PDB file of C-alpha atoms in Angstrom:
ATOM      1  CA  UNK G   1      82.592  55.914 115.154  1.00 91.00           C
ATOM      2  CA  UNK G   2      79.080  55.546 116.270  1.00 93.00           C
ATOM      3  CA  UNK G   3      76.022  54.525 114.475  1.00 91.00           C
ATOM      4  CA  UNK G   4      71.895  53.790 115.122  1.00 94.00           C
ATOM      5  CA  UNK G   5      71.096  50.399 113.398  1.00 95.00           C
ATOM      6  CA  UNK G   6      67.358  50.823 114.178  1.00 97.00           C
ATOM      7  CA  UNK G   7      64.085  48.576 113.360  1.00 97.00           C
ATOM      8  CA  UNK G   8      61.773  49.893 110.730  1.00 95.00           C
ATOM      9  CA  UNK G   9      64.199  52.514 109.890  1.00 94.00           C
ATOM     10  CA  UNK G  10      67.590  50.347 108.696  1.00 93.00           C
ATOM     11  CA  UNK G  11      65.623  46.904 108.326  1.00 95.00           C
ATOM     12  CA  UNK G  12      62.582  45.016 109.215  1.00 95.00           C
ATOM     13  CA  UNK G  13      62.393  42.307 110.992  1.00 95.00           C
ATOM     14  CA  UNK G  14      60.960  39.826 108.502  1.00 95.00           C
ATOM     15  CA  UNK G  15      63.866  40.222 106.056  1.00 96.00           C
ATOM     16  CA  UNK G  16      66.806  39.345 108.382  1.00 96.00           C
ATOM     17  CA  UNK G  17      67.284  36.932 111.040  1.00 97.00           C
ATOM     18  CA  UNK G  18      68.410  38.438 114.650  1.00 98.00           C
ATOM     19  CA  UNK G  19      71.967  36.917 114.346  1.00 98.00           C
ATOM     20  CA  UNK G  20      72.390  38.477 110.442  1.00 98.00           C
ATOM     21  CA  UNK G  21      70.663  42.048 112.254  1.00 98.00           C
ATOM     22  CA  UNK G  22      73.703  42.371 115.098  1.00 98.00           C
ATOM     23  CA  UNK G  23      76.256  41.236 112.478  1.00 98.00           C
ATOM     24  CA  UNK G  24      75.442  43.815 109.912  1.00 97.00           C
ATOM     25  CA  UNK G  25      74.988  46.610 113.185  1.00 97.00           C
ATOM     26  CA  UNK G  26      78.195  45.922 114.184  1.00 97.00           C
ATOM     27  CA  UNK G  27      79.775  45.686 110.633  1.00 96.00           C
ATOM     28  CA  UNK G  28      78.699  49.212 109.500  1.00 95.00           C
ATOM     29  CA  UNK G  29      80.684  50.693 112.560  1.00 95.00           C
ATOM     30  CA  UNK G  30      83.828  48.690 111.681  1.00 97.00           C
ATOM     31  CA  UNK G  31      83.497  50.125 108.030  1.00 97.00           C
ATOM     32  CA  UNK G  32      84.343  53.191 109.591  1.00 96.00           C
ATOM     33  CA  UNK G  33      86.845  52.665 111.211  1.00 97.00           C
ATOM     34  CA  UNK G  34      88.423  50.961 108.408  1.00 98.00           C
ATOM     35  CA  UNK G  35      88.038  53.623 105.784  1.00 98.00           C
ATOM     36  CA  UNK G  36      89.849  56.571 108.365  1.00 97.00           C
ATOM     37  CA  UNK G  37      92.558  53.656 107.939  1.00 98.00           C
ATOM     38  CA  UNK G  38      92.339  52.543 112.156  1.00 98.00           C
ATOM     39  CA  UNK G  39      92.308  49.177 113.026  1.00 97.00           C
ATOM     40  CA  UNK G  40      88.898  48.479 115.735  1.00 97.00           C
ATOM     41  CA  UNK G  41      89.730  48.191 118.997  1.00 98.00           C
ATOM     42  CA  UNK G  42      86.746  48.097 121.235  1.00 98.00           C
ATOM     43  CA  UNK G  43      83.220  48.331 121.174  1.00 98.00           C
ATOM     44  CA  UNK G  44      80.002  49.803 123.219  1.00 98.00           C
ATOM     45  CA  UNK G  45      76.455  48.560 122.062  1.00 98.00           C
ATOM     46  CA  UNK G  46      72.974  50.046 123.488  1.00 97.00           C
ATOM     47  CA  UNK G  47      70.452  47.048 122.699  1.00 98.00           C
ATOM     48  CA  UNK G  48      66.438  48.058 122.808  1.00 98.00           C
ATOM     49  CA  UNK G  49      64.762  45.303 123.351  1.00 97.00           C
ATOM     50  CA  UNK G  50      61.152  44.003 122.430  1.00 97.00           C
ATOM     51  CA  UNK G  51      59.719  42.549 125.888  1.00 95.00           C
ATOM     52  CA  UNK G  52      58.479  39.390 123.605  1.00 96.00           C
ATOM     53  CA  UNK G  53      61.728  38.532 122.212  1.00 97.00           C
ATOM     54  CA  UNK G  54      62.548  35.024 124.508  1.00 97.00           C
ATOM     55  CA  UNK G  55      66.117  33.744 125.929  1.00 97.00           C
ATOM     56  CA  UNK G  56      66.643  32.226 122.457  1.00 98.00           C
ATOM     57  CA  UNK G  57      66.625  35.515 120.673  1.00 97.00           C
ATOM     58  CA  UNK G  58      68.808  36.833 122.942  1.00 97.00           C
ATOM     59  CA  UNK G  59      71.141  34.257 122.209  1.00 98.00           C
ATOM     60  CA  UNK G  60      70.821  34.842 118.338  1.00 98.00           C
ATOM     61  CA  UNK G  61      71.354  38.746 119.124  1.00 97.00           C
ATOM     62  CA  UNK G  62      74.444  37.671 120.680  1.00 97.00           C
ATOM     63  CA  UNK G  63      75.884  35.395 118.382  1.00 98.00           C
ATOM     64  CA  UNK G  64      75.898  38.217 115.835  1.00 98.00           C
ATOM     65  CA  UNK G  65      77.606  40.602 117.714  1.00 98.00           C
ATOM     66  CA  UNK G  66      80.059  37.799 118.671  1.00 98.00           C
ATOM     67  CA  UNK G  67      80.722  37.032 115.388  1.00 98.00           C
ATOM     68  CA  UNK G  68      81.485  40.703 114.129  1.00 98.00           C
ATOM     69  CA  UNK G  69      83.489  40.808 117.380  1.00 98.00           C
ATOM     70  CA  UNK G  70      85.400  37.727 116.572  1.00 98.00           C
ATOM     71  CA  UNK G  71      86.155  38.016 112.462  1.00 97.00           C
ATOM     72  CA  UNK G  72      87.754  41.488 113.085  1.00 97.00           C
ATOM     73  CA  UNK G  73      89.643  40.826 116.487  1.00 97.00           C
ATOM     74  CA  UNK G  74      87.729  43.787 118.737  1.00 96.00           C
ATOM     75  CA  UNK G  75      86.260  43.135 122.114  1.00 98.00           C
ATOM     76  CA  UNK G  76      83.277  44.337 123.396  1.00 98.00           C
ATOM     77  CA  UNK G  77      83.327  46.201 127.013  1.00 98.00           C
ATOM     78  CA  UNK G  78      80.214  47.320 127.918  1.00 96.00           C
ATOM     79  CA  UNK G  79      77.040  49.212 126.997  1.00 96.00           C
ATOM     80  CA  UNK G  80      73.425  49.561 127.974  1.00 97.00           C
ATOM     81  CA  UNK G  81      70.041  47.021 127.380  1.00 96.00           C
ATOM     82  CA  UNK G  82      66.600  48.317 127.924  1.00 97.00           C
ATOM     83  CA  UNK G  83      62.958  47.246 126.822  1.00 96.00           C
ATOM     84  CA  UNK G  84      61.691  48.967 123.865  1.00 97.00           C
ATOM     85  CA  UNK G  85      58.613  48.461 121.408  1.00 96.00           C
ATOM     86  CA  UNK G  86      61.373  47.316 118.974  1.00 97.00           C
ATOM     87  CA  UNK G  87      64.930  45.993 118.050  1.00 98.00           C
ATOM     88  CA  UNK G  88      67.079  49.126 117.950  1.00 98.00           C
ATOM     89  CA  UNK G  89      70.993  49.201 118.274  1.00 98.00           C
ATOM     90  CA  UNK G  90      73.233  51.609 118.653  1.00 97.00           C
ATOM     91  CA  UNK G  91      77.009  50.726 118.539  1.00 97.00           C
ATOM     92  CA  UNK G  92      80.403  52.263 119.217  1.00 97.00           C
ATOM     93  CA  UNK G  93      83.347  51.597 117.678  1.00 97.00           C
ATOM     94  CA  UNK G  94      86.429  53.017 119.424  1.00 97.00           C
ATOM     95  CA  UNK G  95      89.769  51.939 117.065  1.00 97.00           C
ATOM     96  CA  UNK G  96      92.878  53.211 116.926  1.00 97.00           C
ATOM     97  CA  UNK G  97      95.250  54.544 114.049  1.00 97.00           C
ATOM     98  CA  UNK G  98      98.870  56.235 113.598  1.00 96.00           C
ATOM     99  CA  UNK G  99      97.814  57.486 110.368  1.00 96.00           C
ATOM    100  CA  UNK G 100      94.294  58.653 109.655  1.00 97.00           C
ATOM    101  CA  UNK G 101      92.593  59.059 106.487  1.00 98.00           C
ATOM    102  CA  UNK G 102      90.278  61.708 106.136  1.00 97.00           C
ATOM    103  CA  UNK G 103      87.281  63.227 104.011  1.00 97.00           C
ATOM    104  CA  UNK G 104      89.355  66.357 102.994  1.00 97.00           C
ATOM    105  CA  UNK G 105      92.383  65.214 101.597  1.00 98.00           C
ATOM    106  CA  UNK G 106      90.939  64.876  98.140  1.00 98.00           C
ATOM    107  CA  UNK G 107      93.449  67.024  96.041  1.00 98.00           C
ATOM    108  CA  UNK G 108      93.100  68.804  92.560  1.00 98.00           C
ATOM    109  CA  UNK G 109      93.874  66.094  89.554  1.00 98.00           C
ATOM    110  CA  UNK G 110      93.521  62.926  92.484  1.00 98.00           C
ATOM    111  CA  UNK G 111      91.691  60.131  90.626  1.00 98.00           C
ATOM    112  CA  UNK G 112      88.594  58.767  92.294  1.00 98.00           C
ATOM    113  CA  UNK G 113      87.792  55.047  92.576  1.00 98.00           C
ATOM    114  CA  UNK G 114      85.421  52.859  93.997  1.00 98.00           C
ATOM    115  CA  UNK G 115      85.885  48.852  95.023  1.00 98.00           C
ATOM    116  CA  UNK G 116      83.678  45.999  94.093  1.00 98.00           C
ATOM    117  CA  UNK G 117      80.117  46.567  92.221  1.00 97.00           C
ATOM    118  CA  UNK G 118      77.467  48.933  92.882  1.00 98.00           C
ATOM    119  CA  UNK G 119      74.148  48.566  92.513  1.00 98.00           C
ATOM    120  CA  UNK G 120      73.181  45.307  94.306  1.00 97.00           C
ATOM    121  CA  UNK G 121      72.176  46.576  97.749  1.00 97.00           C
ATOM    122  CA  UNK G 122      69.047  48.824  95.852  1.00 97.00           C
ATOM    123  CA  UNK G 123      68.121  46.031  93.548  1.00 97.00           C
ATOM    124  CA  UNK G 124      68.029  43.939  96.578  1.00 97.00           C
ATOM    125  CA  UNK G 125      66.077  45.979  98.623  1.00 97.00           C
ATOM    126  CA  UNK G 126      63.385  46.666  96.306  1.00 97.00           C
ATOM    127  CA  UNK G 127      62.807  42.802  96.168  1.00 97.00           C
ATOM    128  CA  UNK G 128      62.311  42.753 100.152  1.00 96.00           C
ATOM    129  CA  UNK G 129      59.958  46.310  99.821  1.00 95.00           C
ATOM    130  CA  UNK G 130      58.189  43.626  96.820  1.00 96.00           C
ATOM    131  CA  UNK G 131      58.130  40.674  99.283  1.00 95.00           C
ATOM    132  CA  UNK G 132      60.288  38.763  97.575  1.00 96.00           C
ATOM    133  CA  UNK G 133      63.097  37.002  98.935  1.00 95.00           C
ATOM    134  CA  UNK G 134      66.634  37.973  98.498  1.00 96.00           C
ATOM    135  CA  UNK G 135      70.122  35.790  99.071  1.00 95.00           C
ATOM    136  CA  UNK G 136      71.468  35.197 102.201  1.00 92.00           C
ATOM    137  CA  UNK G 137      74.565  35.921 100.600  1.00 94.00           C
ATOM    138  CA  UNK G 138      73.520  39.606  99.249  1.00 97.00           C
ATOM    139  CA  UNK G 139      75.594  42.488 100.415  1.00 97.00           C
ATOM    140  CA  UNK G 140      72.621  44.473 102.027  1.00 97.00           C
ATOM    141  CA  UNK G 141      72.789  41.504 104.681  1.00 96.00           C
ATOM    142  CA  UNK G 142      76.208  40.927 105.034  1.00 96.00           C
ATOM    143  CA  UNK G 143      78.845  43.542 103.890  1.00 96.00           C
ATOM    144  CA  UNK G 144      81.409  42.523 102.533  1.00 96.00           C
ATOM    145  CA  UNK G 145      84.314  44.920 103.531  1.00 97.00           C
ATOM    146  CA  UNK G 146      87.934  44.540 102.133  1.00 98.00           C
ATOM    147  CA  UNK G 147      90.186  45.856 105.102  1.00 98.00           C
ATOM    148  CA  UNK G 148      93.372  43.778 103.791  1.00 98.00           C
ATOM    149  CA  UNK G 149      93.625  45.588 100.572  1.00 98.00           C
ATOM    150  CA  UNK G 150      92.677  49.036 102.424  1.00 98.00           C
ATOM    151  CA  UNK G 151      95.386  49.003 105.244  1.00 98.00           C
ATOM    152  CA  UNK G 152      98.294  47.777 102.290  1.00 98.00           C
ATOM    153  CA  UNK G 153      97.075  50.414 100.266  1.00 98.00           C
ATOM    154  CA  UNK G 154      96.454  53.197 102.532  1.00 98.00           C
ATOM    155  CA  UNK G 155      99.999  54.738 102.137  1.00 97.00           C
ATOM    156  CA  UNK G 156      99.400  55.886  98.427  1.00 98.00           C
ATOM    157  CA  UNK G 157      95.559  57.066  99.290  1.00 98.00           C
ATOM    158  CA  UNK G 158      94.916  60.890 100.205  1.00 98.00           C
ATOM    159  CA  UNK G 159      91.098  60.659 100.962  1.00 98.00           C
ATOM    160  CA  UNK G 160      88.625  57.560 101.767  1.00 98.00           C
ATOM    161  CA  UNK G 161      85.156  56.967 102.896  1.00 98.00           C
ATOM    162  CA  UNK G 162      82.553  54.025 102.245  1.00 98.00           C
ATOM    163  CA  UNK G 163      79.813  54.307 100.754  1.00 98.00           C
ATOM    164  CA  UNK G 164      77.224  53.814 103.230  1.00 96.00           C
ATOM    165  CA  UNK G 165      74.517  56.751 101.450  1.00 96.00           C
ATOM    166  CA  UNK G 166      74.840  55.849  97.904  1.00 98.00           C
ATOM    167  CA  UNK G 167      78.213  57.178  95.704  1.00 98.00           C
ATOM    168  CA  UNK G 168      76.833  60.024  94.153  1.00 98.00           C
ATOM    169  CA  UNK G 169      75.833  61.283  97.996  1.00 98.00           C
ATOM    170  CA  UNK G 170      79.259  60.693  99.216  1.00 98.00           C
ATOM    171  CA  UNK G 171      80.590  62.438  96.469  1.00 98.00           C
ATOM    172  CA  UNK G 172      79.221  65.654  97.634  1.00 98.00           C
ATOM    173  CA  UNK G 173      80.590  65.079 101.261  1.00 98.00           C
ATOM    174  CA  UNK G 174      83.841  64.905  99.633  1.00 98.00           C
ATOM    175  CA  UNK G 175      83.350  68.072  97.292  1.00 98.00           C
ATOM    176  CA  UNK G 176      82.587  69.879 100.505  1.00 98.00           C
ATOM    177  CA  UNK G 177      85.359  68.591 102.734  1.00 98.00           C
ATOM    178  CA  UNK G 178      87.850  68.591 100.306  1.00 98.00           C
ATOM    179  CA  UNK G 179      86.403  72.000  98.427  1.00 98.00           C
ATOM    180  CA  UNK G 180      86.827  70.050  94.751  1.00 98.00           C
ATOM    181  CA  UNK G 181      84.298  68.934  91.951  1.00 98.00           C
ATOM    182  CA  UNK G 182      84.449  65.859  89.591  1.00 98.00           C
ATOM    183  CA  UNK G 183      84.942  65.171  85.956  1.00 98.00           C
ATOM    184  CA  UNK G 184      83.363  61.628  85.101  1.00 98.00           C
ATOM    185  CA  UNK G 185      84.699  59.534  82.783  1.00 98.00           C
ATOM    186  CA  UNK G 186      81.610  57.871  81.874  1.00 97.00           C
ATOM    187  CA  UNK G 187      78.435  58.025  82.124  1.00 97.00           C
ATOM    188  CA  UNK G 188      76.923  56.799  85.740  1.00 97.00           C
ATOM    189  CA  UNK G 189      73.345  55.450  85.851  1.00 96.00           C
ATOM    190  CA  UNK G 190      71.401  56.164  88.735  1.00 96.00           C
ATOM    191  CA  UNK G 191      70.618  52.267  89.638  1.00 96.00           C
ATOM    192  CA  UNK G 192      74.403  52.301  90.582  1.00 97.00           C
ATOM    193  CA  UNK G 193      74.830  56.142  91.775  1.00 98.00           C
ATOM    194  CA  UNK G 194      72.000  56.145  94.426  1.00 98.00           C
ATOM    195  CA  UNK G 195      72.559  52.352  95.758  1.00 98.00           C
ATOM    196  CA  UNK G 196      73.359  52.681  99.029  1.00 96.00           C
ATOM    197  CA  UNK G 197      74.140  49.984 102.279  1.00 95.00           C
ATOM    198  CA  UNK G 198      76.850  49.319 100.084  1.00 98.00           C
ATOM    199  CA  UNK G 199      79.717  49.615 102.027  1.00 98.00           C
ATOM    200  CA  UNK G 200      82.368  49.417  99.442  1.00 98.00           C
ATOM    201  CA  UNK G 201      85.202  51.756  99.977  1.00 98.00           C
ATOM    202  CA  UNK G 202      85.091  55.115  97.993  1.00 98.00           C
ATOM    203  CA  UNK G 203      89.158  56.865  98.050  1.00 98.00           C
ATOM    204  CA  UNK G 204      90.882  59.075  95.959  1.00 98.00           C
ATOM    205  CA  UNK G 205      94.819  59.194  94.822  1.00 98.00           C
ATOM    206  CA  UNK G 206      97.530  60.468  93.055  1.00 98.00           C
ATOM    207  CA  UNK G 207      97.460  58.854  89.526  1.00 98.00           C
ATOM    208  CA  UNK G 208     101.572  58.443  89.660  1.00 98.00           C
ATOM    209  CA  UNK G 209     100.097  55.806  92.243  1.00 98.00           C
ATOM    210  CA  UNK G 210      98.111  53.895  90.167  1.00 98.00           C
ATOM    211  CA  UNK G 211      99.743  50.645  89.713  1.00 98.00           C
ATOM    212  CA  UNK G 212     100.879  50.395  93.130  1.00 98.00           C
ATOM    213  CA  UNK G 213      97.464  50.578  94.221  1.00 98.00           C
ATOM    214  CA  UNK G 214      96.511  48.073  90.988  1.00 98.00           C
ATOM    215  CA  UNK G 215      98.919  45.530  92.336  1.00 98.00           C
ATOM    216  CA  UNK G 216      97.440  45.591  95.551  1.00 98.00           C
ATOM    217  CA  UNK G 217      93.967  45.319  94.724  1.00 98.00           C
ATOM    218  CA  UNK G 218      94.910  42.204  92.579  1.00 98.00           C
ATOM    219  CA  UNK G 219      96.690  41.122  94.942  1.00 98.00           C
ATOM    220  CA  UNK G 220      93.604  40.910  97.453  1.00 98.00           C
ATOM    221  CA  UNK G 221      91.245  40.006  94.557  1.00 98.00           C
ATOM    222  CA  UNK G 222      89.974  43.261  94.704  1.00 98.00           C
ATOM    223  CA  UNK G 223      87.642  44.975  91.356  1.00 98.00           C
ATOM    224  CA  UNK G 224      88.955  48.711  91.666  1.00 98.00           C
ATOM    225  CA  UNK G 225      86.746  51.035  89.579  1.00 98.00           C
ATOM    226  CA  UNK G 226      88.284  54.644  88.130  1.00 98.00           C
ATOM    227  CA  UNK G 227      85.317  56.874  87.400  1.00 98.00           C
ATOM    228  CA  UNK G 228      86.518  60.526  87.494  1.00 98.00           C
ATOM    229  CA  UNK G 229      89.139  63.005  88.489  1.00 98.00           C
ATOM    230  CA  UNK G 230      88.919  66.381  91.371  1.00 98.00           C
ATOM    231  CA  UNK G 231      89.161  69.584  89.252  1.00 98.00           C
ATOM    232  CA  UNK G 232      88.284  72.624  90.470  1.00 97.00           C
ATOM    233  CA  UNK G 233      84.654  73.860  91.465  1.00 97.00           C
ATOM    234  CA  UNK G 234      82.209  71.415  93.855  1.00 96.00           C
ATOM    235  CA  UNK G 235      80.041  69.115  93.281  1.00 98.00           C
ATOM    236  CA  UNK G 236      76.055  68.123  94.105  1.00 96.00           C
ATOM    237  CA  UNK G 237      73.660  65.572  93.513  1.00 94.00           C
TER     238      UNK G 237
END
């Protein structure tokens, strides 16, 4: 997996220190790799660098990356540096998996669920476009991804992604991929639909599953939320 983790575009400077900017750049790849059920191997990071930034800011750069690195057991073999008018980062993930898990096995009458709480990462980032601060602890600085409870429950789930774009977004990836639609349960407000640097894991399953895949997520301490079923047709936001 490979993605751009780019200043002014994914964050601005003021809102994150450098460390908390290469952790989250690095987490976002692992994500992926997580959700296609592979565990992360390696990685390969192309740093743009700001010719003001001084040998301490390197140092925070690399503590981040170190620390991604480090909490999820993947080294890092190479890449590329060059000078740039900002901090932009581009990293690979390159991970490894016997049993993939992919966009398109969503099947007709698979329930759909989502981990954790949405909704967070968009209040959040309002505050910082307000100037307000935010806490260090808030998931749209530091995910907070769950790959325990995936990989133990990966063998009853037939589709998986995170939700990186918002859920009602990745929803229509999955209508497409899988060629299904959605019936909701309940209603879904948009504060919760459209928040996205989420990075909680969106998967779908067969409901004679269910309490295996309950027993896990308790297990892990892990909220699961069951929102809708695949029926026939597609779906758009």
């Amino acid at each position: 997996s490979m993605d751009a983790f780019f200043e002014n575009v994914h964050f601005k400077r003021q809102w994150m220190s450098l460390k908390q900017i290469a952790y989250k750049s690095m987490i976002v790849n692992i994500s992926d790799a997580i959700v296609m059920n592979a565990k992360p191997k390696f990685a390969l990071l192309t740093v743009a660098i700001p010719k003001s930034y001084s040998n301490e800011d390197l140092k925070d750069l690399a503590k981040g990356f170190k620390k991604a690195a480090r909490e999820f057991n993947l080294e890092i073999i190479g890449g590329d540096t060059i000078a740039n008018e900002k901090l932009d980062i581009s990293v690979t993930i390159i991970g490894e998996t016997k049993k993939p898990i992919y966009r398109s096995g969503v099947k007709k009458d698979d329930l759909l669920c989502y981990t954790g709480d949405l909704g967070t990462c968009k209040r959040d980032l309002q505050r910082l476009f307000d100037e307000k601060k935010i806490s260090k602890k808030s998931k749209f600085i530091k995910p907070k991804l769950k790959p325990k409870f995936f990989y133990e429950a990966s063998k009853y789930i037939n589709a998986s992604m995170d939700i990186s774009d918002g859920l009602f977004f990745e929803l229509e990836r999955f209508s497409k991929e899988s060629k299904v639609g959605f019936e909701f349960f309940d209603f879904i407000d948009d504060d919760i639909g459209t928040s996205g640097e989420e990075y909680e894991i969106l998967f779908s399953f067969d409901k004679k599953n269910l309490n295996k895949i309950e027993k896990i997520a308790k297990k892990h301490g892990v909220k699961l939320n069951i929102f809708a079923k695949a029926v026939k047709g597609k779906y758009r936001t």
